[in-house]
GROMACS .gro file of C-alpha atoms in nm:
model
  410
    1MET     CA    1  -0.742  -2.660  -2.495
    2LYS     CA    2  -0.540  -2.978  -2.632
    3ASN     CA    3  -0.292  -2.948  -2.284
    4CYS     CA    4  -0.626  -2.911  -2.067
    5TRP     CA    5  -0.773  -3.290  -2.238
    6LEU     CA    6  -0.444  -3.419  -2.251
    7ASN     CA    7  -0.360  -3.326  -1.906
    8ARG     CA    8  -0.718  -3.470  -1.812
    9ARG     CA    9  -0.595  -3.816  -2.034
   10ILE     CA   10  -0.305  -3.836  -1.791
   11GLY     CA   11  -0.457  -3.791  -1.502
   12SER     CA   12  -0.732  -4.085  -1.560
   13LEU     CA   13  -0.446  -4.299  -1.640
   14PRO     CA   14  -0.366  -4.565  -1.349
   15SER     CA   15  -0.108  -4.500  -1.161
   16PHE     CA   16   0.182  -4.811  -1.073
   17SER     CA   17   0.076  -4.849  -0.710
   18MET     CA   18  -0.291  -4.907  -0.855
   19LEU     CA   19  -0.180  -5.142  -1.101
   20ARG     CA   20   0.071  -5.339  -0.858
   21TRP     CA   21  -0.272  -5.341  -0.558
   22VAL     CA   22  -0.496  -5.499  -0.846
   23LEU     CA   23  -0.178  -5.757  -0.965
   24PHE     CA   24  -0.162  -5.899  -0.572
   25VAL     CA   25  -0.605  -5.882  -0.499
   26LEU     CA   26  -0.609  -6.070  -0.850
   27MET     CA   27  -0.315  -6.299  -0.696
   28VAL     CA   28  -0.500  -6.395  -0.331
   29GLY     CA   29  -0.769  -6.480  -0.580
   30LEU     CA   30  -0.571  -6.701  -0.739
   31LEU     CA   31  -0.373  -6.872  -0.423
   32ALA     CA   32  -0.725  -6.970  -0.279
   33GLY     CA   33  -0.806  -7.203  -0.562
   34CYS     CA   34  -0.504  -7.362  -0.566
   35VAL     CA   35  -0.532  -7.409  -0.184
   36SER     CA   36  -0.692  -7.726  -0.175
   37PRO     CA   37  -0.530  -7.928  -0.412
   38ILE     CA   38  -0.250  -7.835  -0.222
   39ALA     CA   39  -0.462  -7.916   0.165
   40LEU     CA   40  -0.563  -8.245  -0.030
   41ASN     CA   41  -0.244  -8.386  -0.138
   42ARG     CA   42  -0.057  -8.260   0.244
   43ALA     CA   43  -0.336  -8.471   0.404
   44VAL     CA   44  -0.345  -8.731   0.236
   45ILE     CA   45   0.008  -8.850   0.297
   46ALA     CA   46   0.031  -8.730   0.605
   47TYR     CA   47  -0.223  -8.867   0.786
   48ASP     CA   48  -0.128  -9.183   0.550
   49ASP     CA   49   0.247  -9.142   0.750
   50ALA     CA   50   0.067  -9.214   1.106
   51VAL     CA   51  -0.158  -9.477   1.006
   52THR     CA   52   0.109  -9.641   0.922
   53ASP     CA   53   0.344  -9.532   1.156
   54ALA     CA   54   0.057  -9.607   1.414
   55LEU     CA   55   0.038 -10.012   1.268
   56SER     CA   56   0.437 -10.083   1.235
   57GLN     CA   57   0.389  -9.946   1.670
   58GLN     CA   58   0.216 -10.234   1.687
   59LEU     CA   59   0.372 -10.460   1.593
   60LEU     CA   60   0.652 -10.398   1.738
   61ILE     CA   61   0.495 -10.357   2.105
   62ASN     CA   62   0.352 -10.700   2.033
   63ILE     CA   63   0.626 -10.888   1.987
   64ALA     CA   64   0.784 -10.672   2.300
   65ARG     CA   65   0.435 -10.768   2.438
   66ALA     CA   66   0.474 -11.180   2.316
   67TYR     CA   67   0.852 -11.180   2.453
   68HIS     CA   68   0.740 -11.088   2.818
   69ARG     CA   69   0.421 -11.307   2.761
   70GLN     CA   70   0.157 -11.085   2.747
   71PRO     CA   71  -0.189 -11.087   2.546
   72ILE     CA   72  -0.120 -10.883   2.191
   73HIS     CA   73  -0.357 -10.664   2.063
   74PHE     CA   74  -0.433 -10.421   1.758
   75THR     CA   75  -0.639 -10.088   1.737
   76GLY     CA   76  -0.688 -10.000   1.401
   77VAL     CA   77  -0.779  -9.638   1.200
   78SER     CA   78  -1.140  -9.691   1.046
   79ASN     CA   79  -1.231  -9.373   0.956
   80ILE     CA   80  -1.039  -9.005   0.870
   81ALA     CA   81  -1.262  -8.715   0.779
   82ALA     CA   82  -1.060  -8.447   0.786
   83THR     CA   83  -1.232  -8.033   0.676
   84PHE     CA   84  -0.990  -7.742   0.566
   85SER     CA   85  -1.118  -7.407   0.532
   86PHE     CA   86  -0.933  -7.109   0.385
   87GLN     CA   87  -0.992  -6.775   0.362
   88ALA     CA   88  -0.846  -6.447   0.233
   89ASN     CA   89  -0.956  -6.101   0.296
   90ALA     CA   90  -0.794  -5.789   0.060
   91GLY     CA   91  -0.861  -5.390   0.100
   92ALA     CA   92  -0.619  -5.131   0.076
   93MET     CA   93  -0.515  -4.766   0.299
   94PRO     CA   94  -0.296  -4.429   0.138
   95SER     CA   95   0.004  -4.465   0.179
   96PRO     CA   96   0.174  -4.383   0.467
   97GLY     CA   97   0.458  -4.145   0.301
   98GLY     CA   98   0.256  -4.074  -0.005
   99LEU     CA   99   0.065  -3.772  -0.099
  100ALA     CA  100  -0.319  -3.799   0.046
  101GLY     CA  101  -0.504  -3.981  -0.286
  102ALA     CA  102  -0.220  -4.017  -0.518
  103SER     CA  103  -0.102  -4.317  -0.380
  104ILE     CA  104  -0.293  -4.647  -0.193
  105MET     CA  105  -0.111  -4.943  -0.011
  106PRO     CA  106  -0.331  -5.303  -0.053
  107ILE     CA  107  -0.368  -5.510   0.264
  108PHE     CA  108  -0.426  -5.859   0.188
  109GLY     CA  109  -0.450  -6.198   0.475
  110GLY     CA  110  -0.597  -6.487   0.470
  111THR     CA  111  -0.671  -6.728   0.764
  112PHE     CA  112  -0.655  -7.171   0.742
  113ALA     CA  113  -0.826  -7.404   0.957
  114GLU     CA  114  -0.821  -7.775   0.966
  115ASN     CA  115  -1.039  -7.983   1.185
  116PRO     CA  116  -0.958  -8.387   1.139
  117THR     CA  117  -1.212  -8.623   1.284
  118ILE     CA  118  -1.048  -8.993   1.346
  119SER     CA  119  -1.219  -9.278   1.454
  120ILE     CA  120  -1.019  -9.581   1.566
  121VAL     CA  121  -1.181  -9.874   1.690
  122PRO     CA  122  -0.983 -10.218   1.821
  123ILE     CA  123  -0.923 -10.522   1.634
  124GLU     CA  124  -1.054 -10.799   1.817
  125GLY     CA  125  -1.347 -11.043   1.783
  126GLU     CA  126  -1.408 -11.416   1.718
  127ASP     CA  127  -1.364 -11.325   1.393
  128PHE     CA  128  -1.025 -11.210   1.392
  129THR     CA  129  -0.889 -11.386   1.679
  130GLN     CA  130  -0.935 -11.760   1.444
  131ARG     CA  131  -0.772 -11.563   1.188
  132LEU     CA  132  -0.521 -11.465   1.449
  133LEU     CA  133  -0.477 -11.812   1.581
  134THR     CA  134  -0.502 -12.017   1.222
  135PRO     CA  135  -0.201 -12.155   1.036
  136PHE     CA  136  -0.079 -11.936   0.675
  137PRO     CA  137  -0.215 -12.139   0.397
  138GLN     CA  138   0.035 -12.251   0.113
  139ASN     CA  139  -0.119 -11.996  -0.119
  140LYS     CA  140   0.013 -11.734   0.137
  141LEU     CA  141   0.379 -11.831   0.112
  142THR     CA  142   0.388 -11.845  -0.267
  143LEU     CA  143   0.233 -11.503  -0.310
  144LEU     CA  144   0.523 -11.397  -0.140
  145LEU     CA  145   0.764 -11.575  -0.362
  146ARG     CA  146   0.650 -11.505  -0.658
  147GLN     CA  147   0.717 -11.164  -0.531
  148ARG     CA  148   1.100 -11.237  -0.512
  149TYR     CA  149   1.059 -11.227  -0.121
  150ASP     CA  150   1.370 -11.477  -0.060
  151VAL     CA  151   1.232 -11.838  -0.042
  152ASP     CA  152   1.479 -11.873   0.286
  153LEU     CA  153   1.364 -11.539   0.476
  154LEU     CA  154   1.028 -11.627   0.395
  155LEU     CA  155   1.079 -12.008   0.583
  156ARG     CA  156   1.227 -11.942   0.859
  157MET     CA  157   0.940 -11.635   0.944
  158MET     CA  158   0.656 -11.834   0.876
  159ALA     CA  159   0.767 -12.186   0.864
  160GLN     CA  160   0.722 -12.428   1.201
  161GLU     CA  161   0.929 -12.701   1.103
  162VAL     CA  162   1.043 -12.959   0.806
  163ARG     CA  163   0.889 -13.235   0.754
  164LEU     CA  164   1.203 -13.424   0.552
  165PHE     CA  165   1.062 -13.851   0.430
  166GLN     CA  166   1.283 -14.089   0.440
  167SER     CA  167   1.037 -14.325   0.320
  168PRO     CA  168   0.856 -14.473   0.505
  169HIS     CA  169   0.826 -14.191   0.808
  170TYR     CA  170   0.898 -13.812   0.799
  171GLN     CA  171   1.157 -13.733   1.018
  172ILE     CA  172   1.070 -13.363   1.187
  173TYR     CA  173   1.294 -13.093   1.291
  174ARG     CA  174   1.155 -12.761   1.467
  175ASN     CA  175   1.245 -12.414   1.391
  176SER     CA  176   1.331 -12.316   1.740
  177PRO     CA  177   1.659 -12.259   1.863
  178ARG     CA  178   1.605 -12.381   2.161
  179ASP     CA  179   1.647 -12.756   2.050
  180LYS     CA  180   1.995 -12.737   1.857
  181SER     CA  181   1.976 -13.078   1.662
  182ASN     CA  182   1.689 -12.987   1.505
  183TYR     CA  183   1.718 -12.535   1.440
  184GLU     CA  184   2.056 -12.659   1.249
  185MET     CA  185   1.923 -12.898   1.031
  186PHE     CA  186   1.616 -12.636   0.936
  187ARG     CA  187   1.802 -12.361   0.891
  188ARG     CA  188   2.044 -12.578   0.664
  189VAL     CA  189   1.745 -12.723   0.411
  190VAL     CA  190   1.628 -12.369   0.350
  191LEU     CA  191   1.972 -12.209   0.261
  192HIS     CA  192   1.992 -12.556  -0.022
  193LEU     CA  193   1.622 -12.350  -0.120
  194SER     CA  194   1.748 -12.036  -0.097
  195ALA     CA  195   2.085 -12.148  -0.337
  196ILE     CA  196   1.851 -12.334  -0.620
  197GLN     CA  197   1.658 -11.977  -0.585
  198ASP     CA  198   1.979 -11.790  -0.554
  199ASP     CA  199   2.089 -11.948  -0.921
  200ASN     CA  200   1.668 -11.921  -1.039
  201LYS     CA  201   1.569 -12.285  -1.046
  202LEU     CA  202   1.391 -12.268  -0.787
  203TYR     CA  203   0.959 -12.326  -0.902
  204ALA     CA  204   0.667 -12.288  -0.680
  205GLU     CA  205   0.456 -12.411  -0.885
  206PRO     CA  206   0.068 -12.624  -0.830
  207LEU     CA  207   0.154 -12.985  -0.923
  208PRO     CA  208  -0.103 -13.063  -1.217
  209LEU     CA  209  -0.247 -13.447  -1.148
  210ILE     CA  210  -0.512 -13.644  -1.409
  211HIS     CA  211  -0.741 -13.844  -1.212
  212THR     CA  212  -0.837 -14.115  -1.453
  213TRP     CA  213  -1.164 -14.367  -1.426
  214THR     CA  214  -1.265 -14.668  -1.568
  215VAL     CA  215  -1.589 -14.727  -1.694
  216PRO     CA  216  -1.855 -15.026  -1.829
  217ALA     CA  217  -1.946 -14.873  -2.164
  218ARG     CA  218  -2.356 -14.951  -2.073
  219ALA     CA  219  -2.319 -14.791  -1.792
  220ILE     CA  220  -2.281 -14.411  -2.033
  221GLU     CA  221  -2.624 -14.351  -2.143
  222ALA     CA  222  -2.649 -14.129  -2.513
  223GLU     CA  223  -2.711 -13.722  -2.272
  224GLY     CA  224  -2.539 -13.907  -2.033
  225PHE     CA  225  -2.219 -13.975  -2.242
  226GLN     CA  226  -2.244 -13.589  -2.421
  227ALA     CA  227  -2.241 -13.409  -2.040
  228LEU     CA  228  -1.913 -13.595  -2.005
  229GLN     CA  229  -1.769 -13.470  -2.272
  230LYS     CA  230  -1.714 -13.139  -2.104
  231GLU     CA  231  -1.599 -13.231  -1.826
  232PHE     CA  232  -1.349 -13.494  -1.940
  233SER     CA  233  -1.115 -13.654  -2.184
  234VAL     CA  234  -1.316 -13.941  -2.294
  235ARG     CA  235  -1.168 -14.216  -2.468
  236HIS     CA  236  -1.370 -14.538  -2.552
  237ASP     CA  237  -1.182 -14.880  -2.572
  238PRO     CA  238  -1.387 -15.159  -2.775
  239VAL     CA  239  -1.198 -15.511  -2.655
  240SER     CA  240  -1.285 -15.474  -2.249
  241ASN     CA  241  -1.670 -15.233  -2.412
  242THR     CA  242  -1.539 -14.921  -2.149
  243TYR     CA  243  -1.496 -14.612  -2.173
  244THR     CA  244  -1.173 -14.423  -2.002
  245LEU     CA  245  -1.224 -14.071  -1.825
  246ARG     CA  246  -0.923 -13.870  -1.731
  247LYS     CA  247  -0.983 -13.500  -1.577
  248HIS     CA  248  -0.698 -13.187  -1.578
  249THR     CA  249  -0.715 -13.100  -1.212
  250THR     CA  250  -0.457 -12.843  -0.963
  251GLY     CA  251  -0.336 -13.002  -0.754
  252PRO     CA  252  -0.136 -12.893  -0.409
  253ILE     CA  253   0.152 -12.611  -0.456
  254LEU     CA  254   0.518 -12.736  -0.512
  255ILE     CA  255   0.808 -12.602  -0.437
  256THR     CA  256   1.123 -12.828  -0.735
  257ASN     CA  257   1.434 -12.712  -0.886
  258TYR     CA  258   1.282 -12.808  -1.211
  259ASP     CA  259   0.949 -12.787  -1.386
  260PRO     CA  260   0.685 -12.991  -1.218
  261GLY     CA  261   0.483 -12.942  -1.577
  262LEU     CA  262   0.736 -13.176  -1.751
  263LEU     CA  263   0.644 -13.518  -1.432
  264SER     CA  264   0.514 -13.806  -1.613
  265ASP     CA  265   0.220 -13.908  -1.513
  266ASP     CA  266   0.355 -14.193  -1.287
  267GLU     CA  267   0.534 -13.894  -1.152
  268ARG     CA  268   0.233 -13.712  -1.038
  269ASP     CA  269   0.022 -14.028  -0.884
  270GLN     CA  270   0.328 -14.134  -0.630
  271LEU     CA  271   0.375 -13.701  -0.550
  272ASN     CA  272  -0.037 -13.738  -0.527
  273ASN     CA  273  -0.063 -14.053  -0.339
  274MET     CA  274   0.228 -13.762  -0.090
  275ALA     CA  275  -0.025 -13.524  -0.086
  276ASP     CA  276  -0.298 -13.754   0.112
  277ASP     CA  277  -0.113 -13.608   0.411
  278TRP     CA  278  -0.078 -13.259   0.381
  279ASP     CA  279  -0.256 -12.997   0.518
  280VAL     CA  280  -0.399 -12.671   0.359
  281SER     CA  281  -0.115 -12.474   0.574
  282ASP     CA  282   0.100 -12.726   0.474
  283ILE     CA  283   0.398 -12.719   0.168
  284ALA     CA  284   0.533 -12.927  -0.028
  285PHE     CA  285   0.891 -12.946  -0.181
  286ASP     CA  286   1.069 -13.156  -0.414
  287ILE     CA  287   1.483 -13.150  -0.499
  288ARG     CA  288   1.553 -13.407  -0.753
  289ALA     CA  289   1.904 -13.531  -0.818
  290ASP     CA  290   1.956 -13.514  -1.171
  291HIS     CA  291   1.879 -13.060  -1.172
  292TYR     CA  292   2.080 -12.757  -1.028
  293GLY     CA  293   2.142 -12.848  -0.640
  294GLY     CA  294   2.052 -13.194  -0.657
  295GLY     CA  295   2.407 -13.263  -0.490
  296TRP     CA  296   2.168 -13.307  -0.140
  297PRO     CA  297   1.807 -13.455  -0.274
  298MET     CA  298   1.519 -13.417  -0.008
  299ARG     CA  299   1.125 -13.415  -0.010
  300GLY     CA  300   0.961 -13.319   0.274
  301VAL     CA  301   0.727 -13.011   0.327
  302PHE     CA  302   0.712 -12.750   0.594
  303ARG     CA  303   0.429 -12.651   0.788
  304LEU     CA  304   0.328 -12.288   0.855
  305ARG     CA  305   0.286 -12.063   1.131
  306SER     CA  306  -0.041 -11.831   1.192
  307PHE     CA  307  -0.015 -11.471   1.289
  308HIS     CA  308   0.013 -11.512   1.641
  309ALA     CA  309   0.337 -11.783   1.674
  310ILE     CA  310   0.545 -11.556   1.433
  311LEU     CA  311   0.514 -11.244   1.739
  312GLY     CA  312   0.654 -11.462   1.970
  313PHE     CA  313   0.888 -11.662   1.794
  314LEU     CA  314   0.991 -11.299   1.724
  315GLY     CA  315   0.983 -11.226   2.107
  316LYS     CA  316   1.123 -11.508   2.235
  317ALA     CA  317   1.506 -11.412   2.055
  318LEU     CA  318   1.486 -11.128   2.257
  319GLY     CA  319   1.551 -11.353   2.508
  320ALA     CA  320   1.709 -11.703   2.505
  321GLU     CA  321   1.588 -11.829   2.203
  322ALA     CA  322   1.791 -11.608   1.975
  323GLY     CA  323   1.853 -11.775   1.675
  324TYR     CA  324   2.247 -11.802   1.525
  325HIS     CA  325   2.490 -11.884   1.297
  326VAL     CA  326   2.447 -12.219   1.102
  327ASP     CA  327   2.723 -12.330   0.842
  328LYS     CA  328   2.468 -12.417   0.521
  329ASP     CA  329   2.575 -12.854   0.468
  330LEU     CA  330   2.887 -12.926   0.202
  331ARG     CA  331   2.622 -13.039  -0.047
  332THR     CA  332   2.446 -12.711  -0.053
  333PRO     CA  333   2.585 -12.470  -0.379
  334GLN     CA  334   2.717 -12.107  -0.292
  335ILE     CA  335   2.464 -11.871  -0.158
  336LEU     CA  336   2.498 -11.495  -0.089
  337ASN     CA  337   2.716 -11.331   0.239
  338ASP     CA  338   2.415 -11.131   0.315
  339GLU     CA  339   2.151 -11.442   0.361
  340ASN     CA  340   2.200 -11.645   0.644
  341PRO     CA  341   2.240 -11.376   0.918
  342ASP     CA  342   2.224 -11.592   1.265
  343LEU     CA  343   1.862 -11.380   1.370
  344THR     CA  344   1.543 -11.384   1.176
  345MET     CA  345   1.427 -11.068   1.184
  346GLU     CA  346   1.743 -10.899   1.456
  347LEU     CA  347   1.577 -10.637   1.684
  348VAL     CA  348   1.681 -10.343   1.950
  349ALA     CA  349   1.510 -10.316   2.327
  350SER     CA  350   1.750 -10.058   2.528
  351ARG     CA  351   1.697  -9.794   2.774
  352LEU     CA  352   1.747  -9.507   2.538
  353PRO     CA  353   1.589  -9.415   2.180
  354PRO     CA  354   1.772  -9.510   1.978
  355SER     CA  355   1.940  -9.292   1.740
  356GLU     CA  356   1.930  -9.453   1.401
  357ALA     CA  357   1.665  -9.672   1.367
  358ASP     CA  358   1.384  -9.623   1.142
  359ILE     CA  359   1.059  -9.670   1.343
  360SER     CA  360   1.118  -9.720   1.735
  361VAL     CA  361   0.820  -9.736   1.994
  362ARG     CA  362   0.855  -9.693   2.390
  363TRP     CA  363   0.676 -10.043   2.603
  364ASN     CA  364   0.686 -10.021   2.985
  365ASP     CA  365   1.007  -9.854   2.961
  366ARG     CA  366   1.271  -9.958   2.702
  367PHE     CA  367   1.252  -9.828   2.365
  368TYR     CA  368   1.230 -10.159   2.062
  369ALA     CA  369   1.275 -10.179   1.727
  370VAL     CA  370   1.400 -10.340   1.368
  371LYS     CA  371   1.826 -10.299   1.378
  372THR     CA  372   1.848 -10.094   1.025
  373THR     CA  373   2.259 -10.094   1.071
  374GLY     CA  374   2.580 -10.289   0.970
  375PRO     CA  375   2.554 -10.597   0.698
  376TYR     CA  376   2.238 -10.766   0.733
  377ALA     CA  377   2.038 -10.366   0.789
  378ARG     CA  378   1.833 -10.467   0.365
  379TRP     CA  379   1.754 -10.830   0.526
  380ASN     CA  380   1.609 -10.651   0.842
  381ARG     CA  381   1.411 -10.437   0.648
  382ASP     CA  382   1.317 -10.690   0.420
  383ALA     CA  383   1.151 -10.950   0.701
  384PHE     CA  384   0.959 -10.589   0.886
  385GLN     CA  385   0.825 -10.529   0.491
  386LEU     CA  386   0.664 -10.879   0.493
  387LEU     CA  387   0.577 -10.906   0.892
  388PHE     CA  388   0.321 -10.654   0.789
  389LEU     CA  389   0.230 -10.790   0.471
  390LEU     CA  390   0.151 -11.090   0.660
  391PHE     CA  391  -0.056 -10.896   0.944
  392GLN     CA  392  -0.287 -10.800   0.592
  393MET     CA  393  -0.303 -11.111   0.531
  394THR     CA  394  -0.444 -11.220   0.825
  395VAL     CA  395  -0.663 -10.844   0.953
  396THR     CA  396  -1.001 -10.798   0.940
  397ASP     CA  397  -1.247 -10.566   0.739
  398ILE     CA  398  -1.320 -10.272   1.000
  399PRO     CA  399  -1.601 -10.133   1.016
  400ARG     CA  400  -1.639  -9.783   0.981
  401VAL     CA  401  -1.837  -9.561   1.091
  402GLY     CA  402  -1.941  -9.351   0.854
  403VAL     CA  403  -1.767  -9.260   0.533
  404PRO     CA  404  -1.442  -9.186   0.473
  405SER     CA  405  -1.401  -8.825   0.376
  406ILE     CA  406  -1.171  -8.559   0.318
  407THR     CA  407  -1.379  -8.280   0.282
  408ILE     CA  408  -1.255  -7.884   0.223
  409ALA     CA  409  -1.430  -7.579   0.256
  410LYS     CA  410  -1.365  -7.265   0.145
   0.00000   0.00000   0.00000
């Protein structure tokens, strides 16, 4: 009896194959639950890379279009809806090499499907065209300058001219290699600011202004006096029986080699009088003799370009209007060796795909790419990244159809 009972107990224990089959089934279930985040992570990265590469190629194509005097046009991705489905199945069958009923073989499988829906719309219309043709405001340049972009790279790409103040007028020097004397002076001014920035002595801050008014005391009533104190500092002069009203305001952006907050009221007024002729797309600079870089004191304004003009400027470099080497002024401090390339952003055009380019695009049987080899590889990459950011500052919100979504179905 004991032997029979023991045989029944041993016979009822699950075999090793059965345990292995159960483990396989559990693993399939776990995989079905884990595939969702895996699919989501890969999809987000893959679509992000695709959209970024598409925009990068469009920038290169439009530089080539500008060079060939063709219309500039952009297309954007407004919506990505991706559906992922994953199905798993499992089963068992007798092992071909074992005894029937004594050994089984697990069978499992699964299917995976992706169904993306991508909405592509042209970026066009009056609003976008106006922003494409409107010169960048000064606050866009200073925003990038505070991100530690090189001031020489920013101004070589974004500025169309520099106006040096030579009392009582401005002397204009255009950022165009076609005009040799103008171009070389522009480059030297930019290199001078770059040398000051390299020594961490360059400021780009709003000019603090103080406006003053004198009002007869009899012209202010008690209620009006209380209202004035909320916005102005008020001082009474008993001799003349007048009130002096003072108000601090923020003026235009000023690039200097000194802290503009330390200016006297008279100096601020002088700079404010100069600001009367400045436009929102102008950025002023004031380099003084008693500070770093003061060996070449100068004062003036940079007039900024539009994004359309930037593409045209870069496109002309593919032809006869390419930049060339310009030495710094003798009064300029030492500059870094890799911060004075001949071209603002060097491009290569060839019949064959460039093998070492980060990204290239084919247009009209030629391949275009940013040159990312040689001593100025870092400069060229930074220039293209800057161009990408400037486009993002220009483009309006893309019309969206429905709600962008990524869904996963099990």
